[in-house]
Short mmCIF file of C-alpha atoms and ligand atoms in Angstrom, two decimals:
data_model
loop_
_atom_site.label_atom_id
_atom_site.label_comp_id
_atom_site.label_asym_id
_atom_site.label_seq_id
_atom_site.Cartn_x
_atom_site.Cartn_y
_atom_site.Cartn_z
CA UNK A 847 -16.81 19.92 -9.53
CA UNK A 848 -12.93 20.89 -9.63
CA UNK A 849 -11.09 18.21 -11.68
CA UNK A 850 -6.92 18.61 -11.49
CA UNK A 851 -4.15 16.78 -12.48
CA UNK A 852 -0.41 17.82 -13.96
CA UNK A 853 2.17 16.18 -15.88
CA UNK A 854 6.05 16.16 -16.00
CA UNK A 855 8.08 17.24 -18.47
CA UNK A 856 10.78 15.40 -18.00
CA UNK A 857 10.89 13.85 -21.70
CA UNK A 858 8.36 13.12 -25.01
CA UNK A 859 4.94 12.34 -23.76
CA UNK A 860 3.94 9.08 -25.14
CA UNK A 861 0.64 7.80 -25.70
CA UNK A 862 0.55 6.17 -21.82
CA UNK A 863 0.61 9.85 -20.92
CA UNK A 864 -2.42 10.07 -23.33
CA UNK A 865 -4.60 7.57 -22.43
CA UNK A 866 -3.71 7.70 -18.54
CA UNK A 867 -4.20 10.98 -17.91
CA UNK A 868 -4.18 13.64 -20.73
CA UNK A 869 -7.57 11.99 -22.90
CA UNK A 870 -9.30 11.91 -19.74
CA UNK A 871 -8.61 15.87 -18.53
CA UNK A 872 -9.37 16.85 -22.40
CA UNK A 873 -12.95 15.26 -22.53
CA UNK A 874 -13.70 16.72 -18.80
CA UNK A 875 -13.06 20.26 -20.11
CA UNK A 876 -16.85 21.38 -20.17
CA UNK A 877 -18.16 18.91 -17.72
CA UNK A 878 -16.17 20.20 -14.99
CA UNK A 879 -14.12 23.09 -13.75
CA UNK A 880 -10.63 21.84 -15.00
CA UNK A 881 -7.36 22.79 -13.82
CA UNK A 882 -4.45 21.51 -15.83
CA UNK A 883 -0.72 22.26 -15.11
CA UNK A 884 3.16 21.18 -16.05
CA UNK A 885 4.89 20.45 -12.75
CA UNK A 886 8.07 21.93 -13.38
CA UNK A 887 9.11 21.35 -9.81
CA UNK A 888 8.40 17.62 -9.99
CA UNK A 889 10.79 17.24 -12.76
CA UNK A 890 13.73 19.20 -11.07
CA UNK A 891 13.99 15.27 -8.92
CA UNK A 892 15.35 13.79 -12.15
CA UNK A 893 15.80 16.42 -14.52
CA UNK A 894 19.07 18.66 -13.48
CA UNK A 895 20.17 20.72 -17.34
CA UNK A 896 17.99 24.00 -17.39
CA UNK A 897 18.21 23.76 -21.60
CA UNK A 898 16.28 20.14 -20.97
CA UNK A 899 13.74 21.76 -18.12
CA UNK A 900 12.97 24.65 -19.92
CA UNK A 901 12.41 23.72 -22.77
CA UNK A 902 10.63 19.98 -22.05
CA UNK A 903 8.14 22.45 -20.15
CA UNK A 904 7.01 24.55 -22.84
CA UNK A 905 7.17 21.54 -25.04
CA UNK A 906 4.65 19.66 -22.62
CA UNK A 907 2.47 22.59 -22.80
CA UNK A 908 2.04 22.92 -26.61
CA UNK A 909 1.59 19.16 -26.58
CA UNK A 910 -1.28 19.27 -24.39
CA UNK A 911 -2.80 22.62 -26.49
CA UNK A 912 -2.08 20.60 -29.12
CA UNK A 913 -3.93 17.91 -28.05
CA UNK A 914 -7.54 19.50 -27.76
CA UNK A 915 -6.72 21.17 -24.48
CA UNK A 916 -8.46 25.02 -24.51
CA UNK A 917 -7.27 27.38 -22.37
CA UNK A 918 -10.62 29.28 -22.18
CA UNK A 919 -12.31 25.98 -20.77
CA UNK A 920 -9.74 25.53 -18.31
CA UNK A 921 -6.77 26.54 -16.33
CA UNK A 922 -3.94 25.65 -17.53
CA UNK A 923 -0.38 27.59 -16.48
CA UNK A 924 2.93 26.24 -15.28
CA UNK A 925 3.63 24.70 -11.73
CA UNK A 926 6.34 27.34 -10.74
CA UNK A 927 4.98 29.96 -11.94
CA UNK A 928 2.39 29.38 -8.81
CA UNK A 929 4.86 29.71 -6.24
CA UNK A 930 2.43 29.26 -2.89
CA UNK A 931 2.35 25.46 -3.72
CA UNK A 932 5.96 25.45 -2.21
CA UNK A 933 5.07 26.71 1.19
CA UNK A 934 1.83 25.13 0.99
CA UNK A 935 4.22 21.74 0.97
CA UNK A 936 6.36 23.14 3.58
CA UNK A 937 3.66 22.53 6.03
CA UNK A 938 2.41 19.51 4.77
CA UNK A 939 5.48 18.42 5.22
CA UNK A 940 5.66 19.21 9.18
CA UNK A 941 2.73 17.19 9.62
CA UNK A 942 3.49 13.81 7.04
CA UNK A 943 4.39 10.89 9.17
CA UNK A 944 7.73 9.46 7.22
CA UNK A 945 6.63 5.92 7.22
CA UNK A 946 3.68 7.12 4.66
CA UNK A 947 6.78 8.13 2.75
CA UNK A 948 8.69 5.26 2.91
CA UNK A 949 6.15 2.95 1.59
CA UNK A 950 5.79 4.73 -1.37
CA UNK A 951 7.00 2.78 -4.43
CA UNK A 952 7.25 5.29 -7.01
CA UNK A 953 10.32 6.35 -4.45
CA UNK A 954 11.64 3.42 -4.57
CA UNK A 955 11.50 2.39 -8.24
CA UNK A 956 13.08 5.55 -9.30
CA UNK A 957 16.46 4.86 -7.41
CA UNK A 958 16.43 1.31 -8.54
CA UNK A 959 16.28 2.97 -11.91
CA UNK A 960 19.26 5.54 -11.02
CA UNK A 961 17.62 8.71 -9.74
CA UNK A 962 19.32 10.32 -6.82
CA UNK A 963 18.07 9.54 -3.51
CA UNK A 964 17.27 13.39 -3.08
CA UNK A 965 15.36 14.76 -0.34
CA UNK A 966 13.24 16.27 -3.17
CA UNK A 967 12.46 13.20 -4.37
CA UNK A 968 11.55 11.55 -1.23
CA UNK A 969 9.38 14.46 -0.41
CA UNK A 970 7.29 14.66 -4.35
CA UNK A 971 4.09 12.91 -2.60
CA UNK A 972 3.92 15.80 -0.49
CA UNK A 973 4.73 18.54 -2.91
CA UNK A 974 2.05 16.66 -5.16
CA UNK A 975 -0.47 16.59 -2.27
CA UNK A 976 0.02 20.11 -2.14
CA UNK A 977 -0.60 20.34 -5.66
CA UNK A 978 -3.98 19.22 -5.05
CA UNK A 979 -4.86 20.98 -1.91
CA UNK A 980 -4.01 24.30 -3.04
CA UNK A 981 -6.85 24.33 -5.54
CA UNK A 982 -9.42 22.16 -3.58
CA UNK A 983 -10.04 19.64 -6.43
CA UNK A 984 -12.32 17.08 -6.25
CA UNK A 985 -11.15 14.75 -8.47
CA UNK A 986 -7.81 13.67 -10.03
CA UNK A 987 -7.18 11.89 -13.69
CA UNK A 988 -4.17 9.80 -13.21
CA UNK A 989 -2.83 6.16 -14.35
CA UNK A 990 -2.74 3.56 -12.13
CA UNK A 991 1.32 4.26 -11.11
CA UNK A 992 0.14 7.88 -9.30
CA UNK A 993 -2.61 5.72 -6.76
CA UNK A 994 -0.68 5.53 -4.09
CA UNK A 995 0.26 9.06 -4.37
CA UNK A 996 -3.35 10.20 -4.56
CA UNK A 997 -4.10 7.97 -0.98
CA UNK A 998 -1.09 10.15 0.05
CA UNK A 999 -2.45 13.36 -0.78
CA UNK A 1000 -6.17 11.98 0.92
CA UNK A 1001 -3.94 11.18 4.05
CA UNK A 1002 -2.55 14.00 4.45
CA UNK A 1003 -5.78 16.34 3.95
CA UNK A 1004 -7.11 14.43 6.78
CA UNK A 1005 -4.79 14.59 8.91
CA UNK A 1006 -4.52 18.28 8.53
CA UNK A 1007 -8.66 18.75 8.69
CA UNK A 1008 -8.21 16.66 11.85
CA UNK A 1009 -5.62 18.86 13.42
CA UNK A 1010 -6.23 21.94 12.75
CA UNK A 1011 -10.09 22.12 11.37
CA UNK A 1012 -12.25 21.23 8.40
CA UNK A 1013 -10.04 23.15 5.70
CA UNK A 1014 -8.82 20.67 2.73
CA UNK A 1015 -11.42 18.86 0.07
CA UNK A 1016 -10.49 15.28 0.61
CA UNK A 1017 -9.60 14.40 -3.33
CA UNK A 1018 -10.72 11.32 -4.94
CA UNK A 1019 -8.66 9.62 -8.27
CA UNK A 1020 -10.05 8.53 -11.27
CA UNK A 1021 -8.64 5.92 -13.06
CA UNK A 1022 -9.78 4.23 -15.79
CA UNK A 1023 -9.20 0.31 -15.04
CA UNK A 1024 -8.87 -0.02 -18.82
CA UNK A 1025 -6.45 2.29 -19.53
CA UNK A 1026 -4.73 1.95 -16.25
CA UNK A 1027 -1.62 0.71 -17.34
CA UNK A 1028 -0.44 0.82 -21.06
CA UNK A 1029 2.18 -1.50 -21.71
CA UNK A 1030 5.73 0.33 -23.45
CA UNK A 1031 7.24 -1.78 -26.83
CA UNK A 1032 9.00 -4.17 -24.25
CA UNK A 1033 5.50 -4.90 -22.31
CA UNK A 1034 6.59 -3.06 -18.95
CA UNK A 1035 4.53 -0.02 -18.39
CA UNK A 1036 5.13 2.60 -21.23
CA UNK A 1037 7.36 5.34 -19.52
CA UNK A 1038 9.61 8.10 -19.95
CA UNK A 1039 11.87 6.36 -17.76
CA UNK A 1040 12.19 2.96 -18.86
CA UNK A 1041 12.94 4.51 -22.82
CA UNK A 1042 10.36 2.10 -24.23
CA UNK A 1043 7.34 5.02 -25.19
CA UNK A 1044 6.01 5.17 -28.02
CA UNK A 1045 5.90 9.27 -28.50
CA UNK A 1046 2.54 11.13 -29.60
CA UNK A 1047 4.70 13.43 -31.89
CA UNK A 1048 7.98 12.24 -33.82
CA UNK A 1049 8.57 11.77 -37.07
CA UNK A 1050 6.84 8.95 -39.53
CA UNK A 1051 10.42 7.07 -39.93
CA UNK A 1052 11.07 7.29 -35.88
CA UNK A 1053 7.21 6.39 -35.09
CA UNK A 1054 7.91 3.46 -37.48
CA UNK A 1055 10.98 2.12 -35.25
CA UNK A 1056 9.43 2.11 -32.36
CA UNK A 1057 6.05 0.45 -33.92
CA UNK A 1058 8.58 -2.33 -35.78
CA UNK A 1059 10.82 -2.98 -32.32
CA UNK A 1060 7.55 -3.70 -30.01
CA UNK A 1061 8.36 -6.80 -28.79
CA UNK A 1062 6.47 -10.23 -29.73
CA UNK A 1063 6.50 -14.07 -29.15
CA UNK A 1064 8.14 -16.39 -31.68
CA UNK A 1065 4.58 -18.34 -31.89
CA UNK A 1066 4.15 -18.91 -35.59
CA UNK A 1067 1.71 -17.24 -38.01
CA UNK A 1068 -0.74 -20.52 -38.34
CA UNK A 1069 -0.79 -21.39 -34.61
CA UNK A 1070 -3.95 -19.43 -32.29
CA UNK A 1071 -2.43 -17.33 -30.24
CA UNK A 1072 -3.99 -15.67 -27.01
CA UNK A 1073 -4.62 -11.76 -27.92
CA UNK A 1074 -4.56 -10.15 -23.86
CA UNK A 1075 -1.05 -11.66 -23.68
CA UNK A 1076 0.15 -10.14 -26.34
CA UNK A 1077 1.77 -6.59 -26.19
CA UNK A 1078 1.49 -5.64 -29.85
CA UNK A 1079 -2.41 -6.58 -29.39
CA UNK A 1080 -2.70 -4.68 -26.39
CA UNK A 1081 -1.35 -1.52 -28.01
CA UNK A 1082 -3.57 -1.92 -31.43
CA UNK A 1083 -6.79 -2.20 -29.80
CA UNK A 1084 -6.29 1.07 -28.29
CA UNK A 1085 -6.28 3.21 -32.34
CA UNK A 1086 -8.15 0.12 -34.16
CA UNK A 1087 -11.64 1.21 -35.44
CA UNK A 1088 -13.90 -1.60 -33.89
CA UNK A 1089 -14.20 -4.03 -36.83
CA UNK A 1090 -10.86 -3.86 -37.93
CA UNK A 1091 -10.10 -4.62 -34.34
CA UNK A 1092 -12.96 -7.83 -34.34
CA UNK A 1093 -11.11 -9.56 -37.15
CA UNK A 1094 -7.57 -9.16 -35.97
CA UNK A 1095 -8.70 -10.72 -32.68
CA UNK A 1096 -9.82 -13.66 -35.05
CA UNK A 1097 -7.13 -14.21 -36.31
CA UNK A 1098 -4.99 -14.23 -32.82
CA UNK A 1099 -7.77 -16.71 -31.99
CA UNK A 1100 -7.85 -18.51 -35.01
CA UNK A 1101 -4.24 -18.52 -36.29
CA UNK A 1102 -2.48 -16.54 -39.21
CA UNK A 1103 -2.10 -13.24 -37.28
CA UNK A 1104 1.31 -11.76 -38.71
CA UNK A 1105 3.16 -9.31 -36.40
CA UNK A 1106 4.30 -7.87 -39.05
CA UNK A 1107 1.72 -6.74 -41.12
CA UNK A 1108 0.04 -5.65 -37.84
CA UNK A 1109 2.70 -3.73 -36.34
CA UNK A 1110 2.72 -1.51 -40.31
CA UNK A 1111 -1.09 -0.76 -40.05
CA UNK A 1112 -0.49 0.46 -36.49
CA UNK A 1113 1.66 2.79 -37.75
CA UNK A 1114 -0.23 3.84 -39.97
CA UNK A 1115 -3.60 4.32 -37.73
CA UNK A 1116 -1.30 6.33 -35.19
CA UNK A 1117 0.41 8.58 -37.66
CA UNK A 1118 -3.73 9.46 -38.99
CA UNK A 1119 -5.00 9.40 -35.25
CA UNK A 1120 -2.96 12.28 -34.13
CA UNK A 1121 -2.76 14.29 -37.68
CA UNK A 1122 -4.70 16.62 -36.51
CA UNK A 1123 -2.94 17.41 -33.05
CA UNK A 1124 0.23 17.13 -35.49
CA UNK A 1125 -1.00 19.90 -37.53
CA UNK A 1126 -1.85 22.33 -34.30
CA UNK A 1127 1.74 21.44 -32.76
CA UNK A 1128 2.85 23.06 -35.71
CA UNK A 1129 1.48 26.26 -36.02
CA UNK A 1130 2.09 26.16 -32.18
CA UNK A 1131 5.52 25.79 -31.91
CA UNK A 1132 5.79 28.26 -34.67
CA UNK A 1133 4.53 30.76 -32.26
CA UNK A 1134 6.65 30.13 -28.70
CA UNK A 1135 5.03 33.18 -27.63
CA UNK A 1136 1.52 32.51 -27.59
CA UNK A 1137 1.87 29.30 -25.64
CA UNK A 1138 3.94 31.32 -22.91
CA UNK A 1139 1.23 34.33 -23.08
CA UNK A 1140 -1.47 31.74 -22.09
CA UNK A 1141 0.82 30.13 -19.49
CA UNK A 1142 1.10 33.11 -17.82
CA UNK A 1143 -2.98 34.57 -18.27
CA UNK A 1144 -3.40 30.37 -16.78
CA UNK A 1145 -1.01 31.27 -13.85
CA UNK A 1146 -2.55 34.42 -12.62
CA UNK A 1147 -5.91 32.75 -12.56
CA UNK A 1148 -4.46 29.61 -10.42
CA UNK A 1149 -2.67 32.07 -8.28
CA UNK A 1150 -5.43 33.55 -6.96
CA UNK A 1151 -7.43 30.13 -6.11
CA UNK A 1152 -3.71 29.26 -4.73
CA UNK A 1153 -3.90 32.42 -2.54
CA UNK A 1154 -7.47 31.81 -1.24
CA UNK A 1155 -6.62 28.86 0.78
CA UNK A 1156 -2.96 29.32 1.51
CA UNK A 1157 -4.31 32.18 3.44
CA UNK A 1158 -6.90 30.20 4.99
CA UNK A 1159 -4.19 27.77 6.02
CA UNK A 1160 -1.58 29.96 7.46
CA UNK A 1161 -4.86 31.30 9.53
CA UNK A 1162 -5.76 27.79 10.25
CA UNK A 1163 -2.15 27.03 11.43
CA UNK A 1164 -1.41 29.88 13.59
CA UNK A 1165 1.45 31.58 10.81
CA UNK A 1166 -0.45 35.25 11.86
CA UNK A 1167 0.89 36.92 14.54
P1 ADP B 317 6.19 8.77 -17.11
O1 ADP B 317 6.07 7.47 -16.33
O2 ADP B 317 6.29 8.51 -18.56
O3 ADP B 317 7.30 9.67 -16.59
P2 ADP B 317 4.44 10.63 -15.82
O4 ADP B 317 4.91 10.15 -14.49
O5 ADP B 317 4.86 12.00 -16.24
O6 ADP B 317 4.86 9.56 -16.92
O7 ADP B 317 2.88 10.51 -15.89
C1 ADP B 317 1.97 11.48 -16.35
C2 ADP B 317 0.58 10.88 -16.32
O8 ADP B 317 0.48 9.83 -17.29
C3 ADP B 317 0.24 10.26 -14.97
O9 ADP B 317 -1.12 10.45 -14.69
C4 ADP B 317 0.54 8.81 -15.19
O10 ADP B 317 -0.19 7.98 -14.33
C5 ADP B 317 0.11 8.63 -16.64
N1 ADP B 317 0.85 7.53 -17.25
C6 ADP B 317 2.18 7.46 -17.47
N2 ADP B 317 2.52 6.30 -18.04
C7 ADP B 317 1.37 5.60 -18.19
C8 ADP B 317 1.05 4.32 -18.72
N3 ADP B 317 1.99 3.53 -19.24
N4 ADP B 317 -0.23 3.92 -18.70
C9 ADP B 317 -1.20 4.72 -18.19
N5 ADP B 317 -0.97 5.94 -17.68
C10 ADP B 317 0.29 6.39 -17.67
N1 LIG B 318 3.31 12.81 -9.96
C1 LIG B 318 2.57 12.99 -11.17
C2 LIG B 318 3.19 12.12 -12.26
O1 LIG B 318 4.36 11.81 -12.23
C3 LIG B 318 2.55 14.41 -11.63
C4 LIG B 318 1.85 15.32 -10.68
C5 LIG B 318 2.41 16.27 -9.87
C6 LIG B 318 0.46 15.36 -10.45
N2 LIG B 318 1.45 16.91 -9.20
C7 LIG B 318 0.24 16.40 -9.48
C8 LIG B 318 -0.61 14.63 -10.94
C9 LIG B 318 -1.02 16.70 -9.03
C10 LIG B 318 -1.89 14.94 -10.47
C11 LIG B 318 -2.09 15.97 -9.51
O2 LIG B 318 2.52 11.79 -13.17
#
C-alpha cells in the first residue's frame, strides 16, 4: 500500500504539523510504501522572498529527518524538484469543474487572512490532487483542515477514470479524529498562519513564551473546572505520561488545578519529548549538504514513479501524435 502526504514550508512546523500529519507518516514508514515530500510549489501562494522559500524548504526537510523520518524506508525529495506534477495539474485542471473550487474553504480562509487572491492559490486543490495522482497513493495522512482537499483530489480521479479510462487510484485520507485538530495558544487551530504555534524546535526561553501565553479562563484555582474546554488541557494531554495526565484531570474535576504550574511542567515535558529530534537537527543542519544529497537521491526515485503514469496519461488523453 502507497501512503503520501507533503507539507509546506512556509514557516516553523509546530507540533499541529506533528501530530496531524508528520507522527502519522513516521510510524507508517515500514508498514507501507511511504512517499514523503516538501511542496515547494504550494508555498509559492503565500510565500513570495526566495531567502524565506529556500531556505524554509530545506529547513522542513531536516525537521522531518530530524524527526525519525529515514530516507532508506521511504521517499522523501522536494516537490519541484519533480517537475511532471506541474503538467500533470495542467490537465487536471482542464477537466475540474470551478464550482468544486469555489467551495473550497481553505481558499477562502486564506484571503480573509490576507493572502492574494492568486490564480495559484485558487488552483492548489488541483496542483495537490496532482500531487497524489502522480504517485498512485492509496492513502493520505492529513489533519482534518486538508479533507476537503482530499474529496477534491477523489473527485477529480474520477472524473478523469470516467472520461478517459480506468487510470488514477482513487485516494482515501486518514485522519486521526483525535488528533484532528490541535488547538494553537489562543484555542483556534494551531497554524502557521494564525502565529499562535507552538514550534517543535526553538529555543528553551522562546518554547517557554509560547507555553506561558496559551490562553486560559479566569476560573479560580479551588473551583472544578471542565478539562475538554480547556486549551491548556487539551495541549498537555497530548506529552503527559498517562498518570501524570489522570491526576491533573482530577484536579480540573476536583478543583485546585493551577495554570500556572501546569503550563511550567509542559514545558518542561516538550523540551524532553523532542530532545532527541533536537539533538539530530543539530548534527543535521551542521551538514546542509547531506540533507540536499538525499533530497535529490529522493527526487530521482519519485521521478521515475512520476514518469510512469504521466506517460500513461498523456497516452490516455490523446497528447501523442
Ligand atoms: P499550517 O496550517 O500550519 O500552515 P500546513 O497547512 O502546512 O499547516 O499543514 C501540514 C499538515 O499538518 C497538514 O496535514 C495539516 O492538516 C496538518 N496540520 C496543520 N495544523 C494542524 C493542526 N492544528 N492540527 C492537526 N493537524 C494540523
Ligand atoms: N495542502 C497540504 C497542506 O497545506 C500540503 C500538500 C500539498 C499535500 N500536496 C499534498 C498534502 C499532497 C498531502 C498530499 O497541508
Amino acid at each position: 500500500m502507497r501512503i503520501l502526504s507533503g507539507i509546506q514550508p512556509s514557516g516553523k512546523l509546530h507540533i499541529g504539523n506533528y501530530f496531524g500529519m508528520m507522527r502519522s507518516m513516521i510510524d507508517n514508514m515500514d508498514k507501507s510504501d511511504l512517499f514523503a515530500f516538501i511542496v515547494d510549489l504550494h508555498a509559492l501562494t503565500s510565500v513570495h522572498d526566495r531567502q524565506r522559500l529556500a531556505t524554509g524548504t530545506l529547513e522542513a526537510a531536516t525537521d522531518f529527518l530530524a524527526l525519525g523520518l529515514d530516507p532508506e524506508r521511504c521517499t522523501f525529495w522536494v516537490q519541484s524538484d519533480v517537475p511532471e506534477v506541474t503538467e500533470l495539474a495542467w490537465i487536471l485542471s482542464t477537466l475540474t469543474p470551478m464550482g468544486l473550487l469555489e467551495r473550497c474553504h481553505s481558499y477562502k480562509d486564506k484571503i480573509a487572512k490576507g493572502v492574494a487572491a492568486s490564480h495559484g492559490l485558487f488552483a492548489y486543490p488541483v496542483l495537490m490532487a496532482a500531487d497524489i495522482l502522480i504517485f498512485q497513493a492509496d492513502k493520505v495522512p492529513v489533519g482534518k483542515d486538508q479533507k476537503q482537499h482530499l474529496e477534491v483530489a477523489r473527485d477529480i480521479a474520477i472524473k478523469f477514470n470516467n472520461t478517459f479510462g480506468e487510470t488514477f487510484v482513487v485516494p482515501e485520507p486518514v485522519i486521526d479524529d483525535n488528533l484532528a485538530t490541535i488547538p494553537g495558544i489562543d484555542g483556534q487551530k494551531m497554524s502557521k498562519s494564525y502565529d499562535n504555534t507552538i514550534p517543535l524546535f526553538s529555543s528553551q526561553k522562546e518554547l517557554k513564551k509560547k507555553v506561558m501565553t496559551i490562553v486560559t479562563d479566569a476560573t479560580p484555582v479551588e473551583e472544578p473546572k471542565d478539562p475538554d474546554k480547556c486549551n491548556l488541557y487539551n495541549i498537555y494531554k497530548l506529552f503527559a505520561p498517562a498518570d501524570r495526565l489522570a491526576e491533573v484531570h482530577g484536579l480540573y474535576v476536583n478543583g485546585g488545578a493551577m495554570y500556572g504550574k501546569i503550563k511550567l511542567e509542559l514545558v518542561d515535558i516538550l523540551w524532553e519529548f523532542f530532545r532527541e529530534a533536537r539533538e539530530r537537527r543539530e548534527a543535521l543542519l551542521a551538514d546542509p549538504g547531506q540533507v540536499r544529497d538525499i533530497l535529490h537521491k529522493g527526487a530521482v526515485k519519485a521521478r521515475s514513479k512520476a514518469t510512469e503514469t504521466l506517460d500513461l496519461v498523456r497516452d490516455r488523453v490523446g497528447l501523442t501524435y
